[in-house]
Each structure stands twice: as structure tokens, then as C-alpha cells.
Amino acid sequence: MNVLLAEVAQATQRLADAGVPSPRFDAEELAAYVHGVGRGELHRVADADFDARYWEAVARREAREPLQHITGRAFFRYLELQVGPGVFVPRPETESVVGWAIDAVRAMDVAEPLIVDLCTGSGAIALALAQEVPRSRVHAVELDEGALEWARKNTEGSRVTLHHGDATTALPELDGQVDLVISNPPYIPLTEWEYVAPEARDHDPQMALFSGEDGLDVIRGIERTAHRLLRPGGLVVVEHADTQGGQVPWIFTEDRGWADAADHPDLNNRPRFATARREVP
């Protein structure tokens, strides 16, 4: 075994002891980042080329600093995004939310679908939709100025139009025209603060995490915004916590002008996002 692989094995144990959820992946990803190679090429790094800065990176991860803050990058579907302090790090579970949205937009048979991403954060959702639905027109809205800076970096040169604004009052100029509204909003109840993983609690912006006593305040606002923005028959897709399964579809009720409200499971078969269709008069 070469030196780097031996160090990765030690680092894996250290990260596991620190409670890091994916210690081997993180140890390998940090090694690949520090040495400028892919994770599958670690065995090719010569012993003489081992970089002691690896252990600085491991120590930061051991202290539960997010992996993506250390490497400065996050992978989301087919994208590599720039991330760091001040922006919510995109999570793998959101990829299935976007996958559903992409399939739904393609099934609409609209030539140039109009899409709005509310609470865009790093821009991950908006960029994935723009990339995978090639003729779409995508608008992304973010309130937090720190997150907006990261979104600007990521969307530069893309087809995403970025807006600094509040999800509850955004884009009145698009009222009644939008085909799909999508959001990964803050949804953690304030009462659950102590149970949140330190990577999120201590490093993600509080605005991106917490939303009132039951965690649903922002989603209630998004329901009204989505109804205002969508054309009749348009769709809304909202991520939520797996513990909120069953609660969120009840926000999108028939008496508020919605049809077909439903929850959908993530890859672990836990309720993860809700969808609804704006009623056709």
C-alpha cells in the first residue's frame, strides 16, 4: 500500500470517530482534492508526492466543517458548483426532487417552458433545470445577499436569470405565465435546532434552514407565490423534511385553487417533496 492510501485509511478512522456520516468517501475526496487527482487515481500518487496539507484538511473535516467548504465545490446531478461559507450546500436528496421536475416539464410538451426556482441558494436547482431542459427559460430568486454572491458565480454565463428578492413577493411581472415553480426552502422547525447536524447548524446560513415553529412558514408563503405565478395547469414542486410527509400537501388545498396535491418519496423511500397542479378554471 502506498503512503497516501495508508494515510486515507487512518483519516477514515479519525473521521468515523468524529461522527462524520461518510468517513471513507470524505477521506478519499479530501485526498483527491489536496493532490489534484480523481478519487479513483489515489493509488497513482507517488509516495514522494504525498502532501502534508492533507492532514490540515482532515482536521477541518474532523471538526465537522462541511466537506464542500474545504474543497470549495459541490457536485449536484451533472454540475460542479462553487460553494463556501454563506451558502447552503446542495444535498443529494434534492437531486430526486429535480429529477421529478425535469420529467414533469418534458411531459408538458411546451416549446420553451418558463421555470422559477425560489430560494435558489447556490443556484443548483435552477442550473440543473437549465442544463437538462435545454430550451427552458429559468428564473432564480434568492433573498440572502451572501448566498446570492455564490449563485452569481455559479450562474455566470448560463441561461439562468438571477433575481435578488423575497420568495413571497417575487417576480410579479411573470404572474400567470409560469409552467413550473420549484423550491428547496428552509423547513426545519425552530424547536429542532439542537438535533440538526453540526455541518448544517454551524455552517449553513440560518435563513436557509429554519422556518418558524413548525418549519412550514416559508412553504406557506411559497404556496401563495406559486399560485400567483403559475398558469392554469402549471406545477409546483416543494422539498420538505421527511418528518413533514402528509403535512405539506395539505397546504396546497382545493379551496386555495390546487389539484392533485401529493407527496413523493426520496431514494430512501421517505416522503421528501410535495407537488400540486394549479387548477384549470
mmCIF file of C-alpha atoms in Angstrom:
data_model
loop_
_atom_site.group_PDB
_atom_site.id
_atom_site.type_symbol
_atom_site.label_atom_id
_atom_site.label_comp_id
_atom_site.label_asym_id
_atom_site.label_seq_id
_atom_site.Cartn_x
_atom_site.Cartn_y
_atom_site.Cartn_z
ATOM 1 C CA MET A 1 0.000 0.000 0.000
ATOM 2 C CA ASN A 2 1.388 3.424 -0.909
ATOM 3 C CA VAL A 3 1.725 6.228 1.619
ATOM 4 C CA LEU A 4 -1.392 8.135 0.529
ATOM 5 C CA LEU A 5 -3.684 5.095 0.742
ATOM 6 C CA ALA A 6 -2.311 4.311 4.205
ATOM 7 C CA GLU A 7 -2.990 7.904 5.296
ATOM 8 C CA VAL A 8 -6.501 7.738 3.840
ATOM 9 C CA ALA A 9 -7.164 4.622 5.927
ATOM 10 C CA GLN A 10 -6.040 6.465 9.078
ATOM 11 C CA ALA A 11 -8.076 9.518 8.136
ATOM 12 C CA THR A 12 -11.165 7.345 7.590
ATOM 13 C CA GLN A 13 -10.890 6.054 11.151
ATOM 14 C CA ARG A 14 -10.406 9.564 12.550
ATOM 15 C CA LEU A 15 -13.448 10.882 10.700
ATOM 16 C CA ALA A 16 -15.536 7.897 11.783
ATOM 17 C CA ASP A 17 -14.551 8.516 15.418
ATOM 18 C CA ALA A 18 -15.627 12.160 14.998
ATOM 19 C CA GLY A 19 -19.107 11.064 13.869
ATOM 20 C CA VAL A 20 -18.738 12.081 10.218
ATOM 21 C CA PRO A 21 -21.528 10.241 8.321
ATOM 22 C CA SER A 22 -19.448 9.128 5.283
ATOM 23 C CA PRO A 23 -15.877 8.862 6.595
ATOM 24 C CA ARG A 24 -14.256 6.862 3.770
ATOM 25 C CA PHE A 25 -15.792 8.933 0.986
ATOM 26 C CA ASP A 26 -14.769 12.161 2.713
ATOM 27 C CA ALA A 27 -11.224 10.949 3.426
ATOM 28 C CA GLU A 28 -10.810 9.970 -0.230
ATOM 29 C CA GLU A 29 -12.403 13.162 -1.546
ATOM 30 C CA LEU A 30 -10.085 15.302 0.591
ATOM 31 C CA ALA A 31 -7.065 13.307 -0.600
ATOM 32 C CA ALA A 32 -8.123 13.739 -4.216
ATOM 33 C CA TYR A 33 -8.671 17.476 -3.718
ATOM 34 C CA VAL A 34 -5.327 18.122 -1.991
ATOM 35 C CA HIS A 35 -3.370 16.067 -4.537
ATOM 36 C CA GLY A 36 -5.220 17.276 -7.627
ATOM 37 C CA VAL A 37 -6.378 13.856 -8.831
ATOM 38 C CA GLY A 38 -9.655 11.957 -9.115
ATOM 39 C CA ARG A 39 -10.791 9.673 -6.273
ATOM 40 C CA GLY A 40 -10.067 6.663 -8.472
ATOM 41 C CA GLU A 41 -6.450 7.768 -9.017
ATOM 42 C CA LEU A 42 -5.252 7.958 -5.406
ATOM 43 C CA HIS A 43 -3.136 4.815 -5.819
ATOM 44 C CA ARG A 44 -1.145 6.579 -8.531
ATOM 45 C CA VAL A 45 0.139 9.335 -6.244
ATOM 46 C CA ALA A 46 3.828 8.597 -5.616
ATOM 47 C CA ASP A 47 4.991 8.362 -2.006
ATOM 48 C CA ALA A 48 7.316 11.318 -2.566
ATOM 49 C CA ASP A 49 4.358 13.427 -3.700
ATOM 50 C CA PHE A 50 2.328 12.999 -0.506
ATOM 51 C CA ASP A 51 1.182 16.463 0.616
ATOM 52 C CA ALA A 52 1.061 17.008 4.387
ATOM 53 C CA ARG A 53 -1.691 19.600 3.862
ATOM 54 C CA TYR A 54 -3.948 16.570 3.636
ATOM 55 C CA TRP A 55 -3.927 16.361 7.430
ATOM 56 C CA GLU A 56 -4.945 20.024 7.729
ATOM 57 C CA ALA A 57 -7.964 19.264 5.552
ATOM 58 C CA VAL A 58 -8.775 16.125 7.577
ATOM 59 C CA ALA A 59 -8.612 18.110 10.837
ATOM 60 C CA ARG A 60 -11.106 20.629 9.469
ATOM 61 C CA ARG A 61 -13.495 17.842 8.479
ATOM 62 C CA GLU A 62 -12.956 16.165 11.847
ATOM 63 C CA ALA A 63 -14.219 19.405 13.428
ATOM 64 C CA ARG A 64 -17.363 18.911 11.273
ATOM 65 C CA GLU A 65 -16.654 21.702 8.805
ATOM 66 C CA PRO A 66 -18.575 20.696 5.657
ATOM 67 C CA LEU A 67 -16.525 18.751 3.125
ATOM 68 C CA GLN A 68 -17.713 21.121 0.397
ATOM 69 C CA HIS A 69 -16.441 24.189 2.289
ATOM 70 C CA ILE A 70 -12.979 22.638 2.469
ATOM 71 C CA THR A 71 -12.839 21.706 -1.213
ATOM 72 C CA GLY A 72 -14.879 24.713 -2.390
ATOM 73 C CA ARG A 73 -17.012 22.551 -4.640
ATOM 74 C CA ALA A 74 -20.251 20.590 -4.535
ATOM 75 C CA PHE A 75 -21.491 18.073 -7.067
ATOM 76 C CA PHE A 76 -25.180 18.111 -7.987
ATOM 77 C CA ARG A 77 -26.554 15.905 -10.772
ATOM 78 C CA TYR A 78 -24.269 16.785 -13.737
ATOM 79 C CA LEU A 79 -22.966 20.021 -12.206
ATOM 80 C CA GLU A 80 -19.907 21.069 -10.256
ATOM 81 C CA LEU A 81 -20.792 24.144 -8.191
ATOM 82 C CA GLN A 82 -18.723 26.644 -6.226
ATOM 83 C CA VAL A 83 -19.780 26.752 -2.572
ATOM 84 C CA GLY A 84 -18.431 28.005 0.739
ATOM 85 C CA PRO A 85 -19.402 29.916 3.879
ATOM 86 C CA GLY A 86 -22.623 31.861 3.385
ATOM 87 C CA VAL A 87 -24.486 29.470 1.124
ATOM 88 C CA PHE A 88 -26.494 26.285 1.705
ATOM 89 C CA VAL A 89 -24.610 23.242 0.412
ATOM 90 C CA PRO A 90 -26.835 21.299 -2.038
ATOM 91 C CA ARG A 91 -27.766 17.812 -0.791
ATOM 92 C CA PRO A 92 -28.084 14.545 -2.738
ATOM 93 C CA GLU A 93 -31.749 14.136 -1.747
ATOM 94 C CA THR A 94 -32.628 17.270 -3.714
ATOM 95 C CA GLU A 95 -31.446 15.552 -6.906
ATOM 96 C CA SER A 96 -34.552 13.340 -6.908
ATOM 97 C CA VAL A 97 -36.763 16.429 -6.475
ATOM 98 C CA VAL A 98 -35.154 17.982 -9.570
ATOM 99 C CA GLY A 99 -35.428 14.688 -11.467
ATOM 100 C CA TRP A 100 -39.195 14.658 -10.924
ATOM 101 C CA ALA A 101 -39.425 18.290 -12.058
ATOM 102 C CA ILE A 102 -37.415 17.636 -15.229
ATOM 103 C CA ASP A 103 -39.645 14.693 -16.173
ATOM 104 C CA ALA A 104 -42.765 16.772 -15.475
ATOM 105 C CA VAL A 105 -41.598 19.702 -17.623
ATOM 106 C CA ARG A 106 -40.633 17.410 -20.508
ATOM 107 C CA ALA A 107 -44.083 15.806 -20.332
ATOM 108 C CA MET A 108 -45.775 19.215 -20.674
ATOM 109 C CA ASP A 109 -44.864 19.438 -24.351
ATOM 110 C CA VAL A 110 -44.229 23.195 -24.044
ATOM 111 C CA ALA A 111 -41.709 24.549 -26.573
ATOM 112 C CA GLU A 112 -39.882 26.905 -24.197
ATOM 113 C CA PRO A 113 -41.008 26.153 -20.642
ATOM 114 C CA LEU A 114 -40.877 29.017 -18.133
ATOM 115 C CA ILE A 115 -39.481 27.873 -14.757
ATOM 116 C CA VAL A 116 -38.989 29.703 -11.445
ATOM 117 C CA ASP A 117 -36.693 28.449 -8.669
ATOM 118 C CA LEU A 118 -37.490 30.112 -5.335
ATOM 119 C CA CYS A 119 -34.822 30.195 -2.554
ATOM 120 C CA THR A 120 -32.153 29.197 -5.086
ATOM 121 C CA GLY A 121 -29.142 29.335 -2.732
ATOM 122 C CA SER A 122 -26.131 28.200 -4.783
ATOM 123 C CA GLY A 123 -28.263 28.060 -7.935
ATOM 124 C CA ALA A 124 -28.080 24.246 -8.068
ATOM 125 C CA ILE A 125 -31.734 23.574 -8.918
ATOM 126 C CA ALA A 126 -32.026 26.367 -11.475
ATOM 127 C CA LEU A 127 -28.792 25.374 -13.230
ATOM 128 C CA ALA A 128 -29.737 21.684 -13.364
ATOM 129 C CA LEU A 129 -33.099 22.538 -14.952
ATOM 130 C CA ALA A 130 -31.487 24.923 -17.458
ATOM 131 C CA GLN A 131 -28.934 22.273 -18.393
ATOM 132 C CA GLU A 132 -31.290 19.302 -18.650
ATOM 133 C CA VAL A 133 -34.281 21.099 -20.214
ATOM 134 C CA PRO A 134 -32.322 22.840 -22.988
ATOM 135 C CA ARG A 135 -34.988 25.279 -24.250
ATOM 136 C CA SER A 136 -36.264 26.279 -20.828
ATOM 137 C CA ARG A 137 -36.254 29.862 -19.548
ATOM 138 C CA VAL A 138 -35.220 29.692 -15.899
ATOM 139 C CA HIS A 139 -35.505 32.440 -13.282
ATOM 140 C CA ALA A 140 -33.915 32.001 -9.843
ATOM 141 C CA VAL A 141 -34.754 34.061 -6.737
ATOM 142 C CA GLU A 142 -32.602 34.455 -3.600
ATOM 143 C CA LEU A 143 -33.076 36.840 -0.666
ATOM 144 C CA ASP A 144 -29.829 36.341 1.275
ATOM 145 C CA GLU A 145 -27.033 38.502 -0.127
ATOM 146 C CA GLY A 146 -24.292 36.090 0.930
ATOM 147 C CA ALA A 147 -25.941 33.201 -0.898
ATOM 148 C CA LEU A 148 -26.648 35.476 -3.867
ATOM 149 C CA GLU A 149 -22.913 36.031 -4.369
ATOM 150 C CA TRP A 150 -22.346 32.295 -4.717
ATOM 151 C CA ALA A 151 -25.348 31.993 -7.056
ATOM 152 C CA ARG A 152 -23.863 34.763 -9.230
ATOM 153 C CA LYS A 153 -20.577 32.860 -9.526
ATOM 154 C CA ASN A 154 -22.355 29.636 -10.460
ATOM 155 C CA THR A 155 -24.880 31.095 -12.908
ATOM 156 C CA GLU A 156 -22.425 33.361 -14.729
ATOM 157 C CA GLY A 157 -22.531 32.532 -18.439
ATOM 158 C CA SER A 158 -25.572 30.260 -18.006
ATOM 159 C CA ARG A 159 -29.148 30.713 -19.211
ATOM 160 C CA VAL A 160 -30.386 31.287 -15.649
ATOM 161 C CA THR A 161 -31.694 34.782 -14.852
ATOM 162 C CA LEU A 162 -30.910 35.568 -11.215
ATOM 163 C CA HIS A 163 -33.035 37.884 -9.051
ATOM 164 C CA HIS A 164 -32.374 39.340 -5.600
ATOM 165 C CA GLY A 165 -35.732 39.125 -3.895
ATOM 166 C CA ASP A 166 -38.128 37.559 -1.415
ATOM 167 C CA ALA A 167 -39.786 34.294 -2.441
ATOM 168 C CA THR A 168 -43.129 35.557 -1.113
ATOM 169 C CA THR A 169 -43.262 38.659 -3.339
ATOM 170 C CA ALA A 170 -41.019 37.690 -6.257
ATOM 171 C CA LEU A 171 -41.483 38.270 -9.991
ATOM 172 C CA PRO A 172 -44.966 39.863 -10.277
ATOM 173 C CA GLU A 173 -44.134 40.506 -13.955
ATOM 174 C CA LEU A 174 -44.425 36.733 -14.548
ATOM 175 C CA ASP A 175 -47.826 36.262 -12.863
ATOM 176 C CA GLY A 176 -49.959 33.658 -14.607
ATOM 177 C CA GLN A 177 -47.251 32.681 -17.120
ATOM 178 C CA VAL A 178 -45.010 30.141 -15.364
ATOM 179 C CA ASP A 179 -45.092 26.419 -16.203
ATOM 180 C CA LEU A 180 -43.219 25.151 -13.119
ATOM 181 C CA VAL A 181 -42.338 26.642 -9.723
ATOM 182 C CA ILE A 182 -39.756 24.675 -7.722
ATOM 183 C CA SER A 183 -38.200 25.320 -4.332
ATOM 184 C CA ASN A 184 -35.976 23.796 -1.685
ATOM 185 C CA PRO A 185 -36.983 26.268 1.041
ATOM 186 C CA PRO A 186 -35.991 26.400 4.710
ATOM 187 C CA TYR A 187 -38.186 23.874 6.509
ATOM 188 C CA ILE A 188 -36.617 22.973 9.875
ATOM 189 C CA PRO A 189 -38.754 23.870 12.925
ATOM 190 C CA LEU A 190 -37.001 26.232 15.357
ATOM 191 C CA THR A 191 -37.656 23.668 18.096
ATOM 192 C CA GLU A 192 -35.360 21.142 16.342
ATOM 193 C CA TRP A 193 -32.222 23.304 16.426
ATOM 194 C CA GLU A 194 -30.265 21.009 18.753
ATOM 195 C CA TYR A 195 -30.920 17.941 16.570
ATOM 196 C CA VAL A 196 -29.512 19.440 13.356
ATOM 197 C CA ALA A 197 -26.172 18.020 12.170
ATOM 198 C CA PRO A 198 -23.281 20.362 13.084
ATOM 199 C CA GLU A 199 -22.286 20.707 9.414
ATOM 200 C CA ALA A 200 -25.627 22.395 8.742
ATOM 201 C CA ARG A 201 -26.309 24.060 12.088
ATOM 202 C CA ASP A 202 -22.876 25.679 12.420
ATOM 203 C CA HIS A 203 -22.078 26.392 8.769
ATOM 204 C CA ASP A 204 -25.196 26.716 6.585
ATOM 205 C CA PRO A 205 -26.966 30.109 6.726
ATOM 206 C CA GLN A 206 -29.709 30.083 9.382
ATOM 207 C CA MET A 207 -32.054 31.669 6.824
ATOM 208 C CA ALA A 208 -31.688 28.548 4.653
ATOM 209 C CA LEU A 209 -32.553 26.150 7.479
ATOM 210 C CA PHE A 210 -35.233 27.373 9.895
ATOM 211 C CA SER A 211 -38.803 28.446 9.201
ATOM 212 C CA GLY A 212 -40.983 29.123 12.219
ATOM 213 C CA GLU A 213 -42.279 26.883 14.979
ATOM 214 C CA ASP A 214 -43.437 24.063 12.690
ATOM 215 C CA GLY A 215 -40.935 24.638 9.859
ATOM 216 C CA LEU A 216 -43.659 25.420 7.334
ATOM 217 C CA ASP A 217 -43.804 29.233 7.368
ATOM 218 C CA VAL A 218 -41.853 29.761 4.133
ATOM 219 C CA ILE A 219 -43.671 26.911 2.373
ATOM 220 C CA ARG A 220 -46.981 28.647 3.188
ATOM 221 C CA GLY A 221 -45.630 31.795 1.541
ATOM 222 C CA ILE A 222 -44.388 29.833 -1.457
ATOM 223 C CA GLU A 223 -47.868 28.324 -1.899
ATOM 224 C CA ARG A 224 -49.309 31.795 -2.491
ATOM 225 C CA THR A 225 -46.435 32.871 -4.727
ATOM 226 C CA ALA A 226 -46.683 29.691 -6.800
ATOM 227 C CA HIS A 227 -50.449 30.143 -7.264
ATOM 228 C CA ARG A 228 -49.852 33.725 -8.422
ATOM 229 C CA LEU A 229 -47.025 32.834 -10.824
ATOM 230 C CA LEU A 230 -48.350 29.650 -12.390
ATOM 231 C CA ARG A 231 -50.548 29.430 -15.452
ATOM 232 C CA PRO A 232 -53.624 27.209 -15.081
ATOM 233 C CA GLY A 233 -52.353 23.611 -15.179
ATOM 234 C CA GLY A 234 -48.832 24.663 -14.095
ATOM 235 C CA LEU A 235 -46.996 22.668 -11.424
ATOM 236 C CA VAL A 236 -45.354 23.450 -8.088
ATOM 237 C CA VAL A 237 -42.664 21.217 -6.537
ATOM 238 C CA VAL A 238 -41.502 21.863 -2.942
ATOM 239 C CA GLU A 239 -38.944 19.904 -0.940
ATOM 240 C CA HIS A 240 -39.643 19.301 2.764
ATOM 241 C CA ALA A 241 -38.329 17.261 5.681
ATOM 242 C CA ASP A 242 -39.160 13.562 5.721
ATOM 243 C CA THR A 243 -40.951 14.149 9.047
ATOM 244 C CA GLN A 244 -43.328 16.590 7.312
ATOM 245 C CA GLY A 245 -44.743 13.982 4.947
ATOM 246 C CA GLY A 246 -48.512 14.388 4.864
ATOM 247 C CA GLN A 247 -48.434 17.953 6.210
ATOM 248 C CA VAL A 248 -47.211 19.829 3.139
ATOM 249 C CA PRO A 249 -49.796 18.590 0.592
ATOM 250 C CA TRP A 250 -52.476 19.957 2.945
ATOM 251 C CA ILE A 251 -51.091 23.455 2.329
ATOM 252 C CA PHE A 252 -51.966 23.058 -1.379
ATOM 253 C CA THR A 253 -55.691 22.532 -0.956
ATOM 254 C CA GLU A 254 -58.561 22.628 -3.445
ATOM 255 C CA ASP A 255 -60.147 25.664 -1.785
ATOM 256 C CA ARG A 256 -56.883 27.538 -2.453
ATOM 257 C CA GLY A 257 -57.040 26.646 -6.145
ATOM 258 C CA TRP A 258 -54.936 23.457 -6.299
ATOM 259 C CA ALA A 259 -55.484 19.959 -7.646
ATOM 260 C CA ASP A 260 -53.580 16.655 -7.411
ATOM 261 C CA ALA A 261 -51.578 17.594 -4.289
ATOM 262 C CA ALA A 262 -49.344 14.658 -3.366
ATOM 263 C CA ASP A 263 -46.188 13.640 -1.549
ATOM 264 C CA HIS A 264 -43.293 11.774 -3.191
ATOM 265 C CA PRO A 265 -40.533 9.593 -1.704
ATOM 266 C CA ASP A 266 -36.775 10.135 -1.991
ATOM 267 C CA LEU A 267 -34.285 7.367 -2.830
ATOM 268 C CA ASN A 268 -34.610 6.047 0.744
ATOM 269 C CA ASN A 269 -38.397 5.837 0.322
ATOM 270 C CA ARG A 270 -39.051 8.651 2.818
ATOM 271 C CA PRO A 271 -41.518 11.437 1.958
ATOM 272 C CA ARG A 272 -39.301 14.228 0.625
ATOM 273 C CA PHE A 273 -41.241 16.599 -1.628
ATOM 274 C CA ALA A 274 -44.777 17.658 -2.417
ATOM 275 C CA THR A 275 -46.286 18.579 -5.778
ATOM 276 C CA ALA A 276 -49.558 20.177 -6.853
ATOM 277 C CA ARG A 277 -51.168 21.485 -10.030
ATOM 278 C CA ARG A 278 -52.810 24.881 -10.322
ATOM 279 C CA GLU A 279 -56.449 24.231 -11.072
ATOM 280 C CA VAL A 280 -57.742 24.920 -14.521
ATOM 281 C CA PRO A 281 -60.862 27.101 -14.247
#
